[in-house]
CSV table of C-alpha atoms in Angstrom, one decimal:
chain,number,residue,atom,x,y,z
A,1,VAL,CA,181.3,99.5,-85.5
A,2,ARG,CA,178.2,98.2,-83.8
A,3,ALA,CA,175.3,97.6,-86.1
A,4,GLY,CA,171.9,99.3,-85.7
A,5,LEU,CA,173.2,102.7,-84.6
A,6,ALA,CA,170.8,105.7,-84.5
A,7,PRO,CA,171.7,108.4,-87.1
A,8,ALA,CA,173.2,110.7,-84.5
A,9,GLU,CA,175.3,107.9,-83.1
A,10,ALA,CA,176.4,106.8,-86.5
A,11,ALA,CA,177.5,110.4,-87.3
A,12,LEU,CA,179.6,110.5,-84.1
A,13,ALA,CA,181.0,107.0,-84.8
A,14,ALA,CA,182.0,108.1,-88.3
A,15,GLN,CA,183.7,111.2,-87.0
A,16,ALA,CA,185.6,109.2,-84.3
A,17,ALA,CA,186.7,106.6,-86.8
A,18,ALA,CA,187.9,109.2,-89.2
A,19,MET,CA,189.8,111.1,-86.5
A,20,LEU,CA,191.5,107.9,-85.3
A,21,GLY,CA,192.5,107.1,-88.8
A,22,VAL,CA,194.0,110.6,-89.4
A,23,MET,CA,195.9,110.4,-86.0
A,24,SER,CA,197.2,106.9,-86.9
A,25,LEU,CA,198.3,108.2,-90.3
A,26,ARG,CA,200.1,111.2,-88.9
A,27,GLY,CA,201.4,109.5,-85.7
A,28,GLU,CA,199.6,111.9,-83.4
A,29,GLY,CA,199.5,110.5,-79.8
A,30,MET,CA,200.6,107.1,-81.1
A,31,ALA,CA,203.1,105.6,-83.4
A,32,ALA,CA,202.4,106.1,-87.1
A,33,ASP,CA,200.6,103.0,-88.4
A,34,PRO,CA,199.3,103.3,-92.1
A,35,ALA,CA,197.6,99.9,-91.9
A,36,ALA,CA,195.6,100.8,-88.8
A,37,ALA,CA,194.9,104.2,-90.3
A,38,GLN,CA,193.5,102.6,-93.5
A,39,ALA,CA,191.3,100.3,-91.4
A,40,TRP,CA,189.9,103.2,-89.3
A,41,LEU,CA,189.4,105.3,-92.4
A,42,ASN,CA,187.5,102.5,-94.2
A,43,ALA,CA,185.2,102.2,-91.2
A,44,GLY,CA,184.6,106.0,-91.2
A,45,ALA,CA,184.0,106.0,-95.0
A,46,LYS,CA,181.4,103.2,-94.7
A,47,LEU,CA,179.5,105.6,-92.3
A,48,GLY,CA,179.8,108.4,-94.8
A,49,SER,CA,182.6,110.6,-93.2
A,50,GLY,CA,183.9,113.2,-95.5
A,51,MET,CA,187.1,113.4,-93.4
A,52,ALA,CA,187.6,109.7,-94.0
A,53,PHE,CA,187.1,109.9,-97.7
A,54,ASN,CA,189.6,112.8,-97.9
A,55,ALA,CA,192.3,111.0,-95.9
A,56,LEU,CA,191.8,107.9,-98.1
A,57,GLY,CA,192.2,110.1,-101.1
A,58,VAL,CA,195.5,111.3,-99.8
A,59,MET,CA,196.7,107.7,-99.2
A,60,HIS,CA,195.8,106.7,-102.7
A,61,GLN,CA,197.4,109.8,-104.1
A,62,GLN,CA,200.7,109.4,-102.3
A,63,GLY,CA,200.8,105.6,-102.4
A,64,ILE,CA,200.7,105.2,-98.6
A,65,SER,CA,200.2,101.5,-97.6
A,66,MET,CA,198.9,100.9,-101.2
A,67,PRO,CA,199.9,101.5,-104.8
A,68,ALA,CA,199.5,105.1,-105.9
A,69,ASN,CA,196.3,105.5,-107.9
A,70,ARG,CA,195.4,109.0,-109.1
A,71,GLU,CA,191.9,108.0,-110.4
A,72,ARG,CA,191.0,106.4,-107.2
A,73,ALA,CA,192.3,109.4,-105.2
A,74,ILE,CA,190.1,111.7,-107.3
A,75,GLU,CA,187.1,109.5,-106.7
A,76,MET,CA,187.8,109.7,-102.9
A,77,PHE,CA,188.2,113.5,-103.0
A,78,LYS,CA,185.0,113.8,-105.0
A,79,LEU,CA,183.1,111.8,-102.4
A,80,ALA,CA,184.6,114.0,-99.6
A,81,ALA,CA,183.7,117.2,-101.5
A,82,GLU,CA,180.1,116.0,-102.0
A,83,ARG,CA,179.9,115.7,-98.2
A,84,ARG,CA,181.0,119.3,-97.9
A,85,HIS,CA,184.3,118.5,-96.4
A,86,HIS,CA,186.4,121.6,-97.0
A,87,GLY,CA,189.7,119.7,-97.3
A,88,GLY,CA,188.1,117.3,-99.7
A,89,GLN,CA,186.8,120.2,-101.8
A,90,VAL,CA,190.3,121.7,-102.0
A,91,ASN,CA,192.0,118.4,-102.9
A,92,PHE,CA,189.3,117.6,-105.5
A,93,ALA,CA,189.8,121.1,-107.0
A,94,LEU,CA,193.5,120.7,-107.2
A,95,ALA,CA,193.3,117.3,-108.8
A,96,ILE,CA,190.9,118.3,-111.6
A,97,ALA,CA,192.1,121.9,-112.1
A,98,ASP,CA,193.7,121.2,-115.5
A,99,VAL,CA,190.8,119.4,-117.0
A,100,LEU,CA,187.7,120.9,-115.3
A,101,PRO,CA,188.8,124.5,-114.2
A,102,ASP,CA,185.3,125.7,-113.7
A,103,VAL,CA,184.4,122.8,-111.3
A,104,ALA,CA,187.7,123.3,-109.5
A,105,HIS,CA,187.0,127.0,-109.1
A,106,GLU,CA,183.5,126.3,-107.7
A,107,ASN,CA,184.9,123.8,-105.1
A,108,LEU,CA,187.6,126.2,-104.0
A,109,LYS,CA,185.0,129.0,-103.6
A,110,ARG,CA,182.8,126.7,-101.4
A,111,ALA,CA,185.8,125.7,-99.3
A,112,ALA,CA,186.8,129.4,-99.0
A,113,GLU,CA,183.3,130.3,-97.9
A,114,GLY,CA,183.8,127.8,-95.1
A,115,GLY,CA,187.0,129.5,-94.0
A,116,HIS,CA,189.5,127.0,-95.3
A,117,ILE,CA,192.9,128.8,-95.4
A,118,LEU,CA,194.4,126.7,-98.3
A,119,ALA,CA,191.3,127.4,-100.4
A,120,HIS,CA,191.8,131.1,-100.0
A,121,PHE,CA,195.5,130.7,-100.9
A,122,HIS,CA,194.8,128.7,-104.0
A,123,LEU,CA,192.1,131.1,-105.0
A,124,ALA,CA,194.6,133.9,-104.7
A,125,GLU,CA,197.0,132.0,-106.9
A,126,LEU,CA,194.2,131.5,-109.4
A,127,TYR,CA,193.2,135.2,-109.4
A,128,ALA,CA,196.7,136.7,-109.3
A,129,PRO,CA,197.3,136.8,-113.1
A,130,THR,CA,194.1,138.6,-114.1
A,131,GLN,CA,192.1,139.8,-111.0
A,132,CYS,CA,194.5,141.6,-108.7
A,133,GLY,CA,191.8,142.9,-106.3
A,134,MET,CA,190.4,139.4,-105.7
A,135,ALA,CA,193.9,138.0,-105.2
A,136,VAL,CA,194.9,140.7,-102.7
A,137,ALA,CA,191.7,140.0,-100.7
A,138,SER,CA,192.4,136.3,-100.6
A,139,TYR,CA,196.1,136.7,-99.7
A,140,LYS,CA,195.0,139.2,-97.0
A,141,TYR,CA,192.6,136.6,-95.5
A,142,VAL,CA,195.5,134.0,-95.4
A,143,ALA,CA,197.8,136.5,-93.8
A,144,GLU,CA,195.3,137.5,-91.1
A,145,PHE,CA,193.5,134.3,-90.3
A,146,GLY,CA,196.1,131.6,-91.2
A,147,ASP,CA,196.8,129.7,-88.0
A,148,TRP,CA,200.3,129.1,-86.7
A,149,LEU,CA,201.6,125.8,-85.6
A,150,HIS,CA,201.9,126.8,-82.0
A,151,SER,CA,199.4,129.5,-80.9
A,152,PRO,CA,200.3,131.4,-77.8
A,153,ILE,CA,196.7,132.2,-77.0
A,154,PRO,CA,196.0,129.0,-74.8
A,155,ARG,CA,199.0,129.7,-72.7
A,156,ALA,CA,198.0,133.4,-72.3
A,157,ALA,CA,194.5,132.4,-71.3
A,158,ALA,CA,195.8,130.0,-68.7
A,159,ALA,CA,198.1,132.6,-67.3
A,160,TYR,CA,195.3,135.1,-67.0
A,161,ARG,CA,193.1,132.5,-65.2
A,162,ARG,CA,195.8,132.0,-62.6
A,163,GLY,CA,196.3,135.7,-62.1
A,164,ALA,CA,199.7,136.1,-63.8
A,165,LEU,CA,198.9,139.3,-65.7
A,166,ASP,CA,202.5,139.8,-66.9
A,167,ALA,CA,202.6,136.4,-68.6
A,168,ALA,CA,199.1,136.8,-70.0
A,169,ALA,CA,199.8,140.3,-71.4
A,170,LEU,CA,203.0,139.1,-73.0
A,171,GLY,CA,201.3,136.0,-74.5
A,172,TYR,CA,198.5,138.1,-76.0
A,173,MET,CA,201.0,140.6,-77.3
A,174,GLN,CA,202.9,137.8,-79.0
A,175,ALA,CA,199.6,136.6,-80.5
A,176,ALA,CA,198.8,140.1,-81.6
A,177,GLU,CA,202.1,140.4,-83.5
A,178,MET,CA,201.3,137.1,-85.2
A,179,GLY,CA,198.1,138.6,-86.5
A,180,TYR,CA,195.5,137.1,-84.2
A,181,GLY,CA,192.6,139.4,-83.8
A,182,VAL,CA,191.7,137.9,-80.5
A,183,GLY,CA,195.3,138.5,-79.4
A,184,GLN,CA,195.1,142.1,-80.4
A,185,LEU,CA,191.8,142.6,-78.6
A,186,ASN,CA,192.9,140.9,-75.4
A,187,ALA,CA,196.3,142.6,-75.3
A,188,ALA,CA,194.7,146.0,-75.7
A,189,LEU,CA,192.1,145.2,-73.0
A,190,LEU,CA,194.7,144.0,-70.5
A,191,LEU,CA,197.0,146.9,-71.1
A,192,GLU,CA,194.1,149.4,-70.7
A,193,THR,CA,192.5,147.8,-67.6
A,194,ALA,CA,195.5,146.4,-65.8
A,195,GLY,CA,197.8,149.4,-66.3
A,196,ALA,CA,200.4,149.6,-63.6
A,197,ARG,CA,199.2,146.3,-62.0
A,198,LEU,CA,200.7,144.3,-64.9
A,199,SER,CA,204.0,144.0,-62.9
A,200,GLY,CA,202.2,142.9,-59.8
A,201,ASN,CA,204.0,145.7,-58.0
A,202,SER,CA,202.4,149.1,-57.7
A,203,SER,CA,205.7,150.8,-57.3
A,204,ALA,CA,207.0,149.5,-60.7
A,205,GLU,CA,204.6,151.5,-62.8
A,206,TYR,CA,204.2,150.5,-66.5
A,207,ARG,CA,207.2,148.2,-66.4
A,208,LEU,CA,206.3,146.6,-69.7
A,209,PHE,CA,206.9,149.9,-71.7
A,210,GLY,CA,208.8,152.1,-69.3
A,211,THR,CA,206.5,155.1,-69.3
A,212,ARG,CA,202.8,155.8,-69.3
A,213,ALA,CA,203.0,157.6,-72.7
A,214,ALA,CA,204.6,154.5,-74.3
A,215,HIS,CA,202.1,152.2,-72.6
A,216,GLU,CA,199.2,154.2,-73.9
A,217,ARG,CA,200.6,154.4,-77.4
A,218,GLN,CA,201.0,150.6,-77.5
A,219,THR,CA,197.5,150.2,-76.2
A,220,LEU,CA,196.1,152.4,-78.9
A,221,ALA,CA,198.0,150.5,-81.5
A,222,TYR,CA,196.4,147.2,-80.4
A,223,TRP,CA,193.0,148.7,-80.3
A,224,THR,CA,193.5,150.0,-83.9
A,225,ARG,CA,194.7,146.7,-85.2
A,226,ALA,CA,191.8,144.9,-83.5
A,227,ALA,CA,189.4,147.4,-85.0
A,228,ASN,CA,190.8,146.8,-88.4
A,229,GLN,CA,189.9,143.1,-88.0
A,230,ASN,CA,186.4,144.0,-87.0
A,231,MET,CA,186.8,142.8,-83.4
A,232,PRO,CA,183.9,143.9,-81.1
A,233,ASP,CA,184.1,147.2,-79.3
A,234,ALA,CA,187.6,147.9,-80.6
A,235,ARG,CA,186.6,150.8,-82.8
A,236,ALA,CA,184.8,152.5,-79.9
A,237,LYS,CA,187.9,152.1,-77.7
A,238,GLN,CA,190.0,153.6,-80.5
A,239,GLY,CA,187.6,156.6,-80.5
A,240,ASP,CA,188.1,156.9,-76.7
A,241,HIS,CA,191.8,157.2,-77.1
A,242,TYR,CA,191.5,160.0,-79.7
A,243,TYR,CA,188.8,161.8,-77.6
A,244,TYR,CA,190.8,161.8,-74.4
A,245,GLY,CA,194.2,162.1,-75.9
A,246,ARG,CA,195.6,158.8,-74.6
A,247,GLY,CA,198.7,157.7,-76.5
A,248,VAL,CA,198.1,160.4,-79.1
A,249,ALA,CA,197.3,164.1,-79.3
A,250,ARG,CA,193.6,164.8,-78.6
A,251,ASP,CA,191.7,164.8,-81.9
A,252,ALA,CA,187.9,165.1,-81.4
A,253,GLU,CA,187.3,164.8,-85.2
A,254,ARG,CA,189.0,161.5,-85.5
A,255,ALA,CA,187.2,160.3,-82.3
A,256,ALA,CA,183.9,161.2,-83.9
A,257,ALA,CA,184.9,159.3,-87.1
A,258,ALA,CA,185.7,156.2,-85.1
A,259,TYR,CA,182.5,156.5,-83.0
A,260,THR,CA,180.5,156.8,-86.2
A,261,VAL,CA,182.0,153.6,-87.7
A,262,ALA,CA,181.4,151.8,-84.4
A,263,ALA,CA,177.8,153.0,-84.2
A,264,GLU,CA,176.9,152.3,-87.8
A,265,ALA,CA,178.9,149.1,-88.5
A,266,ASP,CA,178.9,147.5,-85.0
A,267,ALA,CA,175.7,149.0,-83.5
A,268,ASN,CA,177.7,149.9,-80.5
A,269,ALA,CA,175.4,151.7,-78.0
A,270,LEU,CA,178.1,153.5,-76.2
A,271,ALA,CA,179.5,154.9,-79.4
A,272,MET,CA,176.0,156.1,-80.3
A,273,TRP,CA,175.7,157.9,-76.9
A,274,ASN,CA,179.1,159.5,-77.4
A,275,LEU,CA,178.1,160.8,-80.8
A,276,GLY,CA,175.0,162.2,-79.3
A,277,TYR,CA,177.1,164.0,-76.7
A,278,MET,CA,179.5,165.3,-79.3
A,279,TYR,CA,176.7,166.7,-81.5
A,280,GLU,CA,175.0,168.2,-78.5
A,281,ASN,CA,178.1,170.2,-77.6
A,282,GLY,CA,179.7,170.7,-81.0
A,283,ASP,CA,182.8,168.8,-79.9
A,284,GLY,CA,184.7,167.5,-83.0
A,285,VAL,CA,181.6,168.0,-85.1
A,286,ARG,CA,179.2,170.9,-86.0
A,287,ARG,CA,176.7,171.3,-83.2
A,288,ASP,CA,173.4,169.7,-84.3
A,289,PHE,CA,170.6,169.2,-81.8
A,290,TYR,CA,168.7,167.0,-84.2
A,291,LEU,CA,171.6,164.6,-84.8
A,292,ALA,CA,172.3,164.6,-81.1
A,293,LYS,CA,168.7,163.5,-80.3
A,294,ARG,CA,168.8,160.9,-83.0
A,295,TRP,CA,172.0,159.3,-81.7
A,296,TYR,CA,170.6,159.4,-78.1
A,297,ASP,CA,167.4,157.7,-79.3
A,298,LYS,CA,169.4,155.0,-81.1
A,299,SER,CA,171.5,154.4,-78.1
A,300,ILE,CA,168.4,153.8,-76.0
A,301,GLU,CA,167.1,151.4,-78.6
A,302,ALA,CA,170.3,149.5,-78.7
A,303,ASN,CA,170.9,149.2,-75.0
A,304,GLU,CA,167.9,148.9,-72.7
A,305,ALA,CA,170.1,149.0,-69.6
A,306,GLY,CA,171.2,152.5,-70.5
A,307,ARG,CA,167.6,153.9,-70.8
A,308,LEU,CA,167.9,156.1,-67.7
A,309,ALA,CA,171.2,157.6,-68.8
A,310,GLY,CA,169.7,158.2,-72.2
A,311,HIS,CA,166.6,159.9,-70.9
A,312,LEU,CA,168.7,162.1,-68.6
A,313,ALA,CA,170.8,163.1,-71.6
A,314,LEU,CA,167.7,163.9,-73.6
A,315,ALA,CA,166.4,166.1,-70.7
A,316,ARG,CA,169.8,167.9,-70.7
A,317,LEU,CA,169.6,168.3,-74.5
A,318,CYS,CA,166.1,169.8,-74.1
A,319,ALA,CA,167.4,172.4,-71.6
A,320,LYS,CA,170.3,173.3,-73.9
A,321,TYR,CA,168.0,173.5,-76.9
A,322,MET,CA,165.5,175.8,-75.1
A,323,TRP,CA,168.3,178.1,-73.9
A,324,ALA,CA,169.8,178.3,-77.3
A,325,TRP,CA,166.4,179.2,-78.7
A,326,LEU,CA,165.9,181.8,-76.0
A,327,ILE,CA,169.2,183.6,-76.7
A,328,GLY,CA,168.7,183.5,-80.5
A,329,ASP,CA,171.1,180.8,-81.5
A,330,ASP,CA,170.5,178.7,-84.6
A,331,VAL,CA,168.5,175.7,-83.5
A,332,GLY,CA,167.1,174.6,-86.8
A,333,GLU,CA,163.7,175.1,-88.4
A,334,SER,CA,161.5,172.5,-86.8
A,335,PRO,CA,160.8,171.8,-83.1
A,336,LEU,CA,163.2,169.3,-81.7
A,337,PHE,CA,160.9,167.1,-79.5
A,338,PHE,CA,157.8,167.5,-81.6
A,339,ALA,CA,159.1,166.4,-85.0
A,340,PRO,CA,158.0,163.1,-86.5
A,341,ARG,CA,160.2,160.1,-86.0
A,342,PRO,CA,162.8,159.9,-88.9
A,343,VAL,CA,161.8,157.3,-91.5
A,344,THR,CA,164.3,154.4,-91.8
A,345,ARG,CA,165.6,153.1,-95.1
A,346,GLU,CA,163.7,149.8,-94.6
A,347,GLU,CA,160.5,151.8,-94.2
A,348,GLU,CA,161.2,153.9,-97.3
A,349,GLU,CA,161.8,150.7,-99.3
A,350,ALA,CA,158.6,149.1,-98.0
A,351,ALA,CA,156.6,152.3,-98.8
A,352,ALA,CA,158.1,152.3,-102.4
A,353,ALA,CA,157.2,148.7,-102.9
A,354,ARG,CA,153.7,149.3,-101.6
A,355,ASN,CA,153.3,152.2,-104.0
A,356,ASP,CA,154.5,150.1,-106.9
A,357,ALA,CA,152.1,147.3,-106.0
A,358,GLN,CA,149.2,149.9,-105.9
A,359,ALA,CA,150.1,151.6,-109.2
A,360,PRO,CA,146.8,153.0,-110.6
A,361,ASP,CA,146.2,151.3,-113.9
A,362,ASP,CA,142.5,152.5,-114.0
A,363,TRP,CA,140.1,154.6,-112.0
A,364,GLU,CA,139.5,151.8,-109.5
A,365,HIS,CA,143.2,151.4,-108.8
A,366,ALA,CA,143.5,155.2,-108.5
A,367,ALA,CA,140.7,155.3,-105.9
A,368,ALA,CA,142.5,152.5,-104.0
A,369,ALA,CA,145.7,154.5,-104.2
A,370,ASP,CA,143.9,157.5,-102.8
A,371,THR,CA,142.6,155.4,-99.9
A,372,GLY,CA,146.2,154.1,-99.3
A,373,GLU,CA,147.5,157.7,-99.2
A,374,ASP,CA,144.8,158.6,-96.6
A,375,SER,CA,145.9,155.6,-94.5
A,376,GLN,CA,149.5,156.7,-94.9
A,377,ASP,CA,148.5,160.2,-93.7
A,378,ASP,CA,146.8,158.6,-90.7
A,379,GLU,CA,150.0,156.6,-90.0
A,380,THR,CA,152.0,159.8,-90.2
A,381,ALA,CA,149.6,161.5,-87.8
A,382,GLU,CA,149.9,158.6,-85.4
A,383,GLU,CA,153.7,158.9,-85.5
A,384,VAL,CA,153.5,162.6,-84.7
A,385,ASP,CA,151.1,161.8,-81.8
A,386,GLU,CA,153.5,159.1,-80.5
A,387,SER,CA,156.4,161.6,-80.8
A,388,LEU,CA,154.4,164.1,-78.8
A,389,SER,CA,153.4,161.8,-76.1
A,390,GLY,CA,156.8,160.2,-75.9
A,391,ASN,CA,158.6,163.5,-75.6
A,392,ILE,CA,156.3,165.4,-73.3
A,393,PHE,CA,158.0,163.4,-70.6
A,394,PHE,CA,161.3,165.2,-71.3
A,395,ILE,CA,159.6,168.6,-71.3
A,396,MET,CA,157.9,167.9,-67.9
A,397,LEU,CA,161.2,166.6,-66.5
A,398,PHE,CA,162.9,169.8,-67.5
A,399,LEU,CA,160.2,172.0,-66.1
A,400,ALA,CA,160.3,170.0,-62.8
A,401,ALA,CA,164.1,170.5,-62.6
A,402,ALA,CA,163.7,174.2,-63.3
A,403,TRP,CA,161.0,174.5,-60.6
A,404,MET,CA,163.3,172.8,-58.0
A,405,PHE,CA,165.9,175.5,-58.5
A,406,LEU,CA,163.5,178.5,-58.4
A,407,PRO,CA,163.8,180.6,-55.2
A,408,PHE,CA,160.9,180.4,-52.8
A,409,ARG,CA,159.6,183.6,-51.2
């Protein structure tokens, strides 16, 4: 290693030396050579590589190219763990678990937080006798995120890039059955968007599953699995299948439940818009103009590109609200477009903290609190004014639309 390297260059050199050492030790891309591996790992360790320290610990532990030395192995694992190498943290924890269980547990937790699969597995083994819930969560992580030796995803991606949709779909479906969230998401997306084109022959419709019904059932299954692994947009797509009855009997209530999860947990703007539409029309949920407006507003805030569609939906909502009011339907107690903006949870917490900080311990504090209340009243009045000015647009739009349809004489 050249002397006088800059810190960034030294870090890259340490990583390169450690990786060459591990490849030499395993025989990856070259014949296995423990002596060369030790030389490269020593070079990486001198530059502070956690990977190098961990691999040297394995060599000391297993007596590879040197006499086995447990104490020296623990020392190497500790140095790797101190450099936040997840493999080193796991090996250090396993080596000291009998004598320092608390330190071992802490190192396993740190490695698990970094996504290390073996750390989750050993934590599950540790939790199993006394903490079943924690054990199940760790085992579940291993089952869902543990990588396989040969992942089909790269081959599926290559097939998709060259236009071989059949091969890509089959590759992603294989990955989906192996538990890959990305495989489930891409399999569902390909099945939904490609449809009959998967065979490359429009006359051979839905060749992969025989019938359109089977095709849509399998598509819904992959959307559901992807949604359960928190993949983006999957929950909203699951709601679409329930709403339109694709692959399952139409169930607007389950669609609304799926859209609610997508809107609240994933901040999905389309799911918010769909909820607004369902509350506006009482489809799958009880008709509620106020919730409809709230979800339309949230959709506009979450997606600036959909602002025009959101405003048109609000104008339609205004027309329906006025018609319902004219014919005597229940439209609620307060005006729809002139009500103050709903207070968010963050604003409630901030107001509570502000009130606690201004607790009136004496008359001066009481006077200050009164002043604060006046300012809060002013803020509320400003919000009402903003709501008025912001929503007059929709009233004017509705009146203009009505004027366009009036007969001229």
